[in-house]
Coordinates of C-alpha atoms (C1' of nucleotides) in Angstrom, one line a residue:
Chain Y
M1 CA 0.0 -0.1 0.0
K2 CA 1.2 3.4 -1.0
Q3 CA 2.1 6.0 1.6
I4 CA -1.0 8.3 2.7
S5 CA 0.2 11.6 2.3
R6 CA -3.1 13.4 3.0
F7 CA -3.1 12.9 6.4
S8 CA -0.8 15.7 8.4
H9 CA 0.2 13.9 11.3
F10 CA 1.4 10.6 9.8
G11 CA 5.3 11.0 10.3
E12 CA 4.3 10.9 14.3
L13 CA 4.1 7.1 14.1
S14 CA 5.3 4.6 11.5
D15 CA 2.7 3.6 8.6
K16 CA 2.8 -0.2 10.1
D17 CA 1.1 1.2 13.7
Y18 CA -1.8 3.2 11.8
F19 CA -2.7 -0.2 10.2
R20 CA -2.8 -1.8 13.9
I21 CA -6.6 -1.0 13.8
A22 CA -9.0 -3.9 12.8
L23 CA -12.6 -2.9 11.3
S24 CA -15.7 -4.9 11.8
V25 CA -19.2 -5.0 10.9
D26 CA -22.1 -5.9 13.4
C27 CA -25.3 -6.2 12.5
V28 CA -28.3 -6.5 14.5
I29 CA -30.9 -8.5 12.7
F30 CA -34.5 -7.9 13.8
G31 CA -37.0 -10.4 13.4
F32 CA -40.6 -10.6 14.4
E33 CA -42.4 -13.7 15.9
D34 CA -45.1 -14.2 18.6
D35 CA -45.8 -10.9 18.6
E36 CA -42.2 -9.9 20.1
L37 CA -39.4 -8.3 18.4
K38 CA -36.5 -10.9 18.3
V39 CA -32.9 -9.9 17.5
L40 CA -30.2 -12.8 15.9
V41 CA -27.6 -13.3 18.3
I42 CA -25.0 -16.2 19.0
K43 CA -23.1 -17.5 22.0
C44 CA -19.8 -15.7 22.6
N45 CA -17.0 -17.8 22.6
I46 CA -13.7 -15.5 23.4
K47 CA -12.8 -16.0 27.1
E48 CA -13.7 -12.6 28.2
Y49 CA -17.3 -13.0 27.8
K50 CA -17.8 -16.7 27.2
G51 CA -21.3 -17.6 27.3
M52 CA -22.9 -14.4 26.5
W53 CA -24.5 -13.2 23.8
S54 CA -23.5 -11.3 20.8
L55 CA -24.2 -9.8 17.7
L56 CA -23.2 -11.4 14.2
G57 CA -20.4 -9.6 13.2
D58 CA -17.0 -10.1 11.2
L59 CA -13.9 -8.2 10.3
V60 CA -14.5 -6.2 7.1
R61 CA -12.0 -7.6 4.0
P62 CA -9.6 -5.7 2.1
D63 CA -11.3 -5.7 -0.9
E64 CA -14.9 -5.5 0.0
D65 CA -17.1 -2.2 0.3
L66 CA -18.1 -1.5 4.3
D67 CA -21.9 -2.2 2.9
S68 CA -20.9 -5.4 1.2
A69 CA -19.5 -6.6 4.1
S70 CA -22.9 -6.6 6.4
Y71 CA -24.6 -8.1 3.4
R72 CA -22.0 -10.7 3.6
I73 CA -22.8 -11.4 7.0
L74 CA -26.1 -11.4 6.6
K75 CA -26.4 -13.9 3.6
D76 CA -24.2 -16.3 5.3
R77 CA -26.2 -16.6 8.5
T78 CA -29.9 -16.4 7.1
G79 CA -29.3 -17.4 3.2
L80 CA -31.3 -14.1 2.7
D81 CA -29.8 -11.5 0.1
D82 CA -32.5 -9.0 -0.5
V83 CA -33.2 -7.4 2.9
Y84 CA -33.5 -4.1 4.4
L85 CA -30.1 -3.2 5.9
E86 CA -29.0 0.1 7.3
Q87 CA -25.7 1.7 8.8
V88 CA -26.4 3.1 12.1
Q89 CA -23.3 4.4 14.0
T90 CA -19.7 3.1 14.0
F91 CA -18.2 2.2 17.9
G92 CA -14.7 3.2 18.8
K93 CA -13.7 3.0 21.7
V94 CA -10.0 2.0 22.8
N95 CA -11.2 -1.1 24.6
R96 CA -14.1 -1.9 23.2
H97 CA -12.8 -5.3 22.3
P98 CA -10.3 -7.3 24.8
A99 CA -8.4 -8.8 22.1
G100 CA -7.3 -5.8 20.6
R101 CA -7.7 -2.4 18.9
V102 CA -11.1 -3.1 16.5
I103 CA -13.6 -0.4 15.4
T104 CA -17.2 -1.8 14.4
T105 CA -19.8 -0.1 12.2
A106 CA -23.2 -1.6 13.3
Y107 CA -26.2 -2.2 10.6
F108 CA -29.5 -3.2 11.7
S109 CA -31.6 -5.2 9.6
L110 CA -35.5 -6.3 8.9
V111 CA -36.2 -9.5 8.1
N112 CA -38.8 -12.2 8.0
I113 CA -38.5 -15.2 10.3
K114 CA -40.0 -17.6 8.3
D115 CA -38.5 -16.7 5.3
H116 CA -35.2 -18.9 5.6
Q117 CA -33.7 -21.6 8.0
L118 CA -30.9 -20.9 10.5
K119 CA -28.2 -23.5 10.7
L120 CA -28.5 -23.8 14.6
S121 CA -25.9 -26.1 15.0
D122 CA -23.5 -23.1 15.2
N123 CA -23.0 -21.8 19.0
E124 CA -26.8 -21.7 19.3
L125 CA -27.7 -19.0 16.8
H126 CA -31.0 -18.2 17.4
W127 CA -33.9 -15.6 17.7
H128 CA -34.0 -13.8 21.0
P129 CA -36.6 -11.7 22.2
V130 CA -35.1 -8.2 22.4
K131 CA -36.8 -7.4 25.5
E132 CA -35.3 -10.3 27.5
I133 CA -31.7 -9.4 26.8
A134 CA -30.2 -7.5 29.7
E135 CA -26.7 -7.9 28.6
M136 CA -24.2 -8.6 25.9
A137 CA -20.5 -9.4 24.9
F138 CA -18.5 -6.6 24.4
D139 CA -20.5 -3.3 24.1
H140 CA -23.0 -5.4 22.0
K141 CA -25.7 -4.0 24.6
N142 CA -25.4 -0.9 23.7
I143 CA -24.9 -1.2 19.7
L144 CA -28.4 -3.1 20.1
D145 CA -30.1 -0.1 22.2
T146 CA -28.8 2.5 19.5
C147 CA -30.1 0.1 16.6
L148 CA -33.3 -0.6 18.2
E149 CA -33.8 3.4 19.0
R150 CA -32.8 4.2 15.1
L151 CA -35.6 1.4 14.5
R152 CA -38.0 3.3 16.3
E153 CA -37.6 6.7 14.5
K154 CA -37.5 5.2 11.3
I155 CA -40.5 3.5 11.6
Q156 CA -42.6 6.5 12.2
D157 CA -42.1 8.2 8.8
H158 CA -40.9 5.2 6.7
P159 CA -42.4 2.1 5.4
V160 CA -39.5 -0.4 6.5
V161 CA -41.6 -2.7 8.8
F162 CA -43.0 -4.7 5.7
N163 CA -39.7 -6.5 5.9
L164 CA -40.6 -8.2 9.2
L165 CA -43.7 -9.6 7.8
P166 CA -44.7 -12.1 5.0
K167 CA -46.2 -10.7 2.0
K168 CA -49.6 -11.4 3.1
F169 CA -50.3 -9.9 6.3
S170 CA -53.6 -8.3 8.4
L171 CA -53.7 -5.2 9.9
R172 CA -53.7 -6.9 13.2
E173 CA -50.4 -8.2 12.6
L174 CA -49.0 -4.9 10.9
Q175 CA -50.2 -3.2 14.2
S176 CA -48.6 -6.1 16.3
V177 CA -45.0 -5.0 14.7
Y178 CA -45.6 -1.5 15.6
E179 CA -46.6 -2.2 19.2
A180 CA -43.5 -4.3 19.5
V181 CA -40.8 -2.3 18.0
L182 CA -42.4 0.9 20.0
N183 CA -43.2 -1.0 23.2
C184 CA -46.5 0.4 23.7
E185 CA -50.0 0.1 22.9
L186 CA -51.9 1.4 19.9
D187 CA -55.3 2.8 19.4
R188 CA -56.9 0.3 16.6
R189 CA -58.9 2.7 14.9
N190 CA -56.3 5.6 14.4
F191 CA -53.7 2.6 13.5
R192 CA -56.0 1.8 10.5
K193 CA -56.8 5.3 9.6
K194 CA -53.5 6.6 9.2
F195 CA -52.2 3.5 7.0
F196 CA -55.2 3.8 4.5
M197 CA -54.5 7.2 4.4
M198 CA -50.7 6.7 3.6
D199 CA -51.7 4.5 1.0
W200 CA -49.2 2.0 1.6
L201 CA -51.4 -1.0 1.8
I202 CA -52.8 -2.6 -1.3
D203 CA -55.9 -4.7 -0.2
L204 CA -55.6 -8.2 -1.6
N205 CA -59.4 -9.2 -1.5
E206 CA -58.5 -12.0 0.7
L207 CA -59.2 -13.0 4.4
E208 CA -57.1 -14.7 7.4
E209 CA -57.6 -18.4 7.4
D210 CA -57.6 -20.7 10.4
V211 CA -58.1 -18.0 13.2
P212 CA -60.8 -19.2 15.7
H213 CA -62.3 -15.7 15.4
R214 CA -63.6 -13.4 12.5
P215 CA -60.7 -13.6 10.1
G216 CA -59.1 -10.2 9.0
K217 CA -58.7 -9.1 5.4
L218 CA -55.2 -9.9 4.2
Y219 CA -53.1 -6.7 2.6
K220 CA -49.6 -6.7 0.9
F221 CA -46.9 -3.9 1.2
N222 CA -47.8 -1.3 -1.9
A223 CA -44.2 -1.2 -3.1
A224 CA -44.7 0.8 -6.1
K225 CA -44.9 3.7 -4.3
F226 CA -41.4 3.8 -3.2
A227 CA -39.2 3.9 -6.2
K228 CA -36.1 2.4 -5.0
K229 CA -33.8 5.3 -3.9
T230 CA -30.1 3.3 -3.7
K231 CA -28.6 6.1 -1.8
K232 CA -25.0 4.3 -1.8
V233 CA -23.1 6.2 -0.1
S234 CA -20.8 4.0 1.8
Chain U
M1 CA -2.1 -7.4 19.0
K2 CA -3.4 -11.1 20.2
Q3 CA -5.6 -13.1 18.0
I4 CA -9.1 -12.2 17.5
S5 CA -11.2 -15.3 17.7
R6 CA -14.3 -14.1 17.4
F7 CA -14.5 -13.6 13.4
S8 CA -16.0 -16.2 11.6
H9 CA -13.4 -15.7 8.6
F10 CA -10.3 -15.3 10.1
G11 CA -8.6 -18.4 8.7
E12 CA -8.8 -17.5 5.0
L13 CA -6.9 -14.5 5.2
S14 CA -3.7 -14.2 7.4
D15 CA -3.9 -11.9 10.3
K16 CA -2.0 -9.0 8.5
D17 CA -4.0 -8.9 5.7
Y18 CA -7.0 -7.7 7.9
F19 CA -4.9 -4.8 9.1
R20 CA -4.4 -3.5 5.7
I21 CA -7.4 -1.3 6.4
A22 CA -6.6 2.3 7.8
L23 CA -9.0 4.0 9.5
S24 CA -9.6 8.1 9.6
V25 CA -12.0 10.8 10.7
D26 CA -13.3 13.5 8.7
C27 CA -14.9 16.6 10.1
V28 CA -17.4 18.6 8.8
I29 CA -17.1 22.2 10.6
F30 CA -19.8 24.4 10.1
G31 CA -19.8 28.0 10.7
F32 CA -21.9 31.1 10.1
E33 CA -20.9 34.3 8.8
D34 CA -22.5 36.8 6.5
D35 CA -25.9 35.3 6.6
E36 CA -24.3 32.2 4.9
L37 CA -23.7 28.7 6.1
K38 CA -19.7 28.0 5.7
V39 CA -17.7 25.0 6.1
L40 CA -13.8 24.7 6.9
V41 CA -12.1 23.4 3.9
I42 CA -8.7 22.7 3.1
K43 CA -6.8 22.5 -0.4
C44 CA -6.0 18.8 -1.1
N45 CA -2.3 18.0 -1.8
I46 CA -2.4 14.8 -3.0
K47 CA -1.8 14.4 -7.0
E48 CA -5.4 12.7 -7.9
Y49 CA -7.0 15.6 -6.6
K50 CA -4.6 18.5 -6.6
G51 CA -6.1 21.9 -6.0
M52 CA -9.4 20.5 -4.9
W53 CA -11.1 21.0 -1.4
S54 CA -11.2 19.0 1.1
L55 CA -12.7 18.4 4.4
L56 CA -10.4 18.4 7.6
G57 CA -9.2 14.7 8.4
D58 CA -6.6 12.5 10.0
L59 CA -6.0 8.6 10.3
V60 CA -7.4 7.8 13.8
R61 CA -4.5 6.6 16.0
P62 CA -4.4 3.2 17.6
D63 CA -4.6 4.5 21.1
E64 CA -7.5 7.1 20.9
D65 CA -11.1 6.7 20.9
L66 CA -13.1 7.3 17.4
D67 CA -14.5 10.4 19.1
S68 CA -11.3 11.8 20.9
A69 CA -9.9 11.5 17.1
S70 CA -12.4 13.9 15.8
Y71 CA -12.0 16.4 19.0
R72 CA -8.4 16.0 18.1
I73 CA -8.9 17.4 14.7
L74 CA -11.1 20.1 15.4
K75 CA -8.6 21.3 18.6
D76 CA -5.6 21.1 16.2
R77 CA -7.3 23.2 13.6
T78 CA -9.6 25.8 15.3
G79 CA -8.1 25.6 18.7
L80 CA -11.6 25.0 19.9
D81 CA -12.5 22.4 22.3
D82 CA -15.9 22.9 24.0
V83 CA -17.7 22.2 20.5
Y84 CA -20.8 20.4 19.4
L85 CA -19.5 17.2 17.4
E86 CA -21.8 14.5 16.1
Q87 CA -21.0 11.6 14.2
V88 CA -23.2 11.0 11.2
Q89 CA -21.8 7.6 9.0
T90 CA -19.0 5.8 8.2
F91 CA -17.9 5.7 4.5
G92 CA -16.1 2.5 3.3
K93 CA -16.2 1.8 -0.1
V94 CA -13.0 0.0 -1.3
N95 CA -11.8 2.9 -3.8
R96 CA -12.7 6.1 -2.1
H97 CA -9.1 6.7 -1.2
P98 CA -6.6 6.6 -4.3
A99 CA -3.8 5.8 -2.1
G100 CA -5.2 2.6 -0.5
R101 CA -7.8 1.1 1.7
V102 CA -9.0 3.6 4.0
I103 CA -12.2 3.8 5.4
T104 CA -13.4 7.2 7.1
T105 CA -16.1 8.2 9.9
A106 CA -17.7 11.8 9.3
Y107 CA -18.5 13.9 12.2
F108 CA -20.2 17.2 11.7
S109 CA -19.5 20.2 14.2
L110 CA -20.8 23.4 15.1
V111 CA -18.6 26.4 15.7
N112 CA -18.6 30.0 16.0
I113 CA -16.4 31.5 13.4
K114 CA -15.4 34.6 15.7
D115 CA -14.7 32.5 18.6
H116 CA -11.1 31.4 17.1
Q117 CA -8.4 32.2 14.8
L118 CA -7.0 29.9 11.9
K119 CA -3.7 29.1 10.8
L120 CA -4.2 30.3 7.4
S121 CA -1.1 29.7 6.2
D122 CA -1.8 25.8 5.6
N123 CA -2.8 25.3 2.4
E124 CA -5.3 27.9 2.3
L125 CA -7.1 26.6 5.3
H126 CA -10.7 28.6 5.5
W127 CA -14.6 29.1 5.8
H128 CA -16.0 28.5 2.2
P129 CA -19.8 28.9 1.6
V130 CA -21.3 25.3 1.5
K131 CA -23.9 26.6 -1.6
E132 CA -20.8 27.6 -3.4
I133 CA -19.0 24.1 -3.4
A134 CA -19.8 21.8 -6.4
E135 CA -17.2 19.3 -6.1
M136 CA -14.5 18.1 -3.5
A137 CA -11.5 15.6 -3.4
F138 CA -12.4 12.0 -2.7
D139 CA -16.2 11.3 -1.9
H140 CA -15.9 14.6 0.3
K141 CA -18.8 16.2 -1.2
N142 CA -20.9 13.1 -0.4
I143 CA -20.2 13.4 2.9
L144 CA -21.0 17.2 3.0
D145 CA -24.0 16.4 1.6
T146 CA -24.7 13.9 4.1
C147 CA -23.7 15.7 7.1
L148 CA -26.0 18.8 5.8
E149 CA -28.8 16.7 5.4
R150 CA -28.1 15.4 9.0
L151 CA -27.9 19.0 10.2
R152 CA -31.3 19.6 8.5
E153 CA -33.0 17.3 10.2
K154 CA -31.2 18.0 13.8
I155 CA -32.3 21.2 13.8
Q156 CA -36.0 20.9 13.4
D157 CA -36.1 19.3 16.8
H158 CA -32.9 20.0 18.9
P159 CA -31.2 23.0 20.0
V160 CA -27.9 22.7 18.1
V161 CA -27.5 26.1 15.9
F162 CA -26.5 28.2 19.2
N163 CA -23.3 26.6 18.6
L164 CA -23.0 28.7 15.3
L165 CA -23.7 32.2 17.0
P166 CA -21.8 34.3 19.8
K167 CA -23.2 34.0 23.1
K168 CA -25.4 37.0 22.6
F169 CA -27.6 37.1 19.6
S170 CA -30.7 38.6 18.3
L171 CA -33.6 36.9 16.8
R172 CA -32.9 38.4 13.4
E173 CA -29.5 36.5 13.5
L174 CA -30.9 33.2 15.0
Q175 CA -33.3 33.0 12.1
S176 CA -30.7 33.7 9.5
V177 CA -29.3 30.5 10.7
Y178 CA -32.1 28.5 10.4
E179 CA -32.9 30.1 6.5
A180 CA -29.1 29.7 5.8
V181 CA -29.3 26.0 6.8
L182 CA -32.6 25.0 5.6
N183 CA -32.0 27.1 2.4
C184 CA -35.3 28.7 2.5
E185 CA -37.4 31.7 4.0
L186 CA -39.2 31.6 7.1
D187 CA -42.1 34.1 8.4
R188 CA -40.9 36.3 11.1
R189 CA -43.8 36.2 12.9
N190 CA -44.1 32.3 13.2
F191 CA -40.5 31.7 14.2
R192 CA -40.4 34.2 17.1
K193 CA -43.6 32.7 18.5
K194 CA -42.1 28.9 18.0
F195 CA -39.0 30.0 19.9
F196 CA -40.7 31.8 22.8
M197 CA -43.0 28.6 22.9
M198 CA -40.0 26.3 23.4
D199 CA -38.5 28.6 25.9
W200 CA -34.8 27.9 24.6
L201 CA -34.1 31.6 25.1
I202 CA -33.5 33.6 27.9
D203 CA -34.0 37.4 27.4
L204 CA -30.8 39.4 28.3
N205 CA -32.5 43.0 28.1
E206 CA -29.8 44.3 26.3
L207 CA -30.3 45.6 22.8
E208 CA -28.1 45.5 19.9
E209 CA -25.9 48.3 19.1
D210 CA -24.7 49.8 15.9
V211 CA -27.2 49.0 13.5
P212 CA -28.6 51.4 11.1
H213 CA -32.3 50.7 12.3
R214 CA -34.2 49.9 15.5
P215 CA -31.9 47.7 17.3
G216 CA -33.3 44.2 18.3
K217 CA -33.5 42.3 21.7
L218 CA -30.6 40.0 22.6
Y219 CA -30.8 36.9 23.9
K220 CA -28.7 33.8 24.8
F221 CA -29.2 30.4 24.6
N222 CA -31.4 28.4 27.9
A223 CA -28.5 26.2 28.4
A224 CA -30.1 25.4 31.8
K225 CA -33.1 23.3 30.3
F226 CA -30.4 20.7 28.5
A227 CA -28.7 18.7 30.8
K228 CA -25.6 17.6 29.4
K229 CA -26.5 13.8 28.3
T230 CA -23.4 12.7 27.2
K231 CA -24.2 9.7 25.4
K232 CA -20.4 8.4 24.7
V233 CA -21.5 5.3 22.9
S234 CA -18.6 5.4 20.2
Chain E
dT1 C1' -74.8 -18.4 22.0
dC2 C1' -70.8 -17.0 23.4
dA3 C1' -66.0 -15.5 23.0
dA4 C1' -62.8 -12.8 20.4
dA5 C1' -61.3 -10.0 17.3
dA6 C1' -62.7 -7.3 12.9
dG7 C1' -64.7 -3.4 11.3
dT8 C1' -66.1 1.5 11.6
dG9 C1' -67.0 8.0 13.0
dT10 C1' -67.1 11.6 15.1
dT11 C1' -64.8 15.4 18.5
dG12 C1' -62.2 18.4 20.7
dG13 C1' -57.5 19.9 21.1
dT14 C1' -52.7 21.3 19.1
dG15 C1' -49.7 23.2 16.8
dA16 C1' -48.4 24.9 11.8
dT17 C1' -49.2 28.3 8.4
dA18 C1' -50.6 32.4 5.9
dC19 C1' -50.8 36.9 6.6
dA20 C1' -50.3 43.3 7.4
dC21 C1' -49.7 46.9 10.2
dC22 C1' -47.5 50.2 13.5
dC23 C1' -43.2 51.1 16.2
dA24 C1' -38.2 52.5 17.2
dT25 C1' -33.9 54.1 15.5
dG26 C1' -30.0 56.0 12.7
dG27 C1' -29.1 58.7 8.8
Chain L
dC1 C1' -39.0 62.4 7.3
dC2 C1' -37.7 58.0 5.3
dA3 C1' -35.6 53.8 5.1
dT4 C1' -35.1 49.7 7.5
dG5 C1' -35.8 46.1 10.3
dG6 C1' -38.2 45.1 15.3
dG7 C1' -42.2 43.9 16.8
dT8 C1' -47.3 42.2 17.5
dG9 C1' -52.2 39.0 16.8
dT10 C1' -55.7 36.0 14.2
dA11 C1' -58.0 33.1 11.4
dT12 C1' -57.5 28.8 9.2
dC13 C1' -56.3 24.0 8.8
dA14 C1' -54.4 19.7 9.1
dC15 C1' -53.4 16.3 12.2
dC16 C1' -53.6 13.4 16.4
dA17 C1' -55.6 11.4 20.2
dA18 C1' -59.5 9.6 22.6
dC19 C1' -63.3 7.1 22.6
dA20 C1' -68.2 2.6 22.2
dC21 C1' -70.7 -0.2 19.6
dT22 C1' -71.8 -3.5 16.0
dT23 C1' -70.3 -7.1 12.9
dT24 C1' -68.3 -11.8 12.1
dT25 C1' -66.6 -15.6 12.3
dG26 C1' -65.1 -20.4 15.0
dA27 C1' -66.1 -23.6 18.9

DNA sequence: TCAAAAGTGTTGGTGATACACCCATGG
DNA sequence: CCATGGGTGTATCACCAACACTTTTGA
């Protein structure tokens, strides 16, 4: 690698020192199941945090874009590749990783749990209810909280939660997702009004089946309204 | 540095390869002068972008927090240290830097231009009107646009623009900042109403001086209302 | 016929916008 | 006295929150 002359203080340390920082990506992969918001976690196998839950992450390869690294992790773990993924923040405290200097960029992702099979053999990789996670390895609890906060802001204005649901869903299911993410109860009538007003839904003229009560109508996300703005900045 | 065993694909490349990525920080330092939003830029000295404007940045040192790196840059360039600084996004395309693999985390900062002296000898370091910047070195125009967008969102709900103004300011000045940042005109009566409603201002019972018209009242930011939530996550 | 959830409208409050005139000061 | 910007109030509108009863289905 050539010398990077733009940086003012390069002379104070040798070139090699500046490459002593590793860069990783951590994915907060959210799913929705049993009326709960869940996150994909794995048992940590480094000694300092033995047995604690950690997020899915990996080092960024020298020849892959940062965004690509997060897609790779998601693909490797869930088999999914057309998923919602958003960069949230980069965490870079000196001592955040016990094994050395690792700076990590956090992404959050929204997937439909039913759409894929996990390789459950791997270190107890599984979907864990977000509400039940009190602590995690490294600074991962902090990362999770930050991503959840971002998700909460995001869903107020942007039609992203559809990624957590199957193609066809009822309004009840949609509302449950919002309630799970926001951790609050919502008024049914206002909720329905809002969504029809937004024009985010297409009525499929189908009904739920196998429910022990009056079946609700099924809808799909009005994807056509949202031209794919692929803002690839990073 | 010890082996980092948490990462799944470590075996495919040698340890050394993973430390071939350098990490930098770039600061978008905003200021306000002559009713314009300005940004602190410097002439680029690497050959591929010779003579183009670039942001102020530097490599992150192995022993400093990511946040600290951005404070260091700001301090070095402006002499200021109690300033508003916020992480925005990390840019990590493989070829974003011609000299090698450099991933950069962007921060934006808000400072009062009058509060300090620049070392103007350095590569034409100066305050440049944001509106007049059409292109920049590297992906810095993209970084600038992203930070400006973030600033626009931020000022809608958060009292941050006070950082761009002197301690005492008139409502006209405050409004000018909003108009400069948002690049639009605002209604004076509604603007005043909103700010008094918010209770963000303290009336100093002083008047502007040396203005060729009726002097306006001076205010200061009601800092007491905003307990310092130092959310240090990165 | 009962339980459980679906479906449906109206009202009041709050915050945002649009808009025009008189006032104080310096030149 | 004139030019410049400072200072003020009201009407309208859109959006949000609160709230209760009837309907449909399966058991």
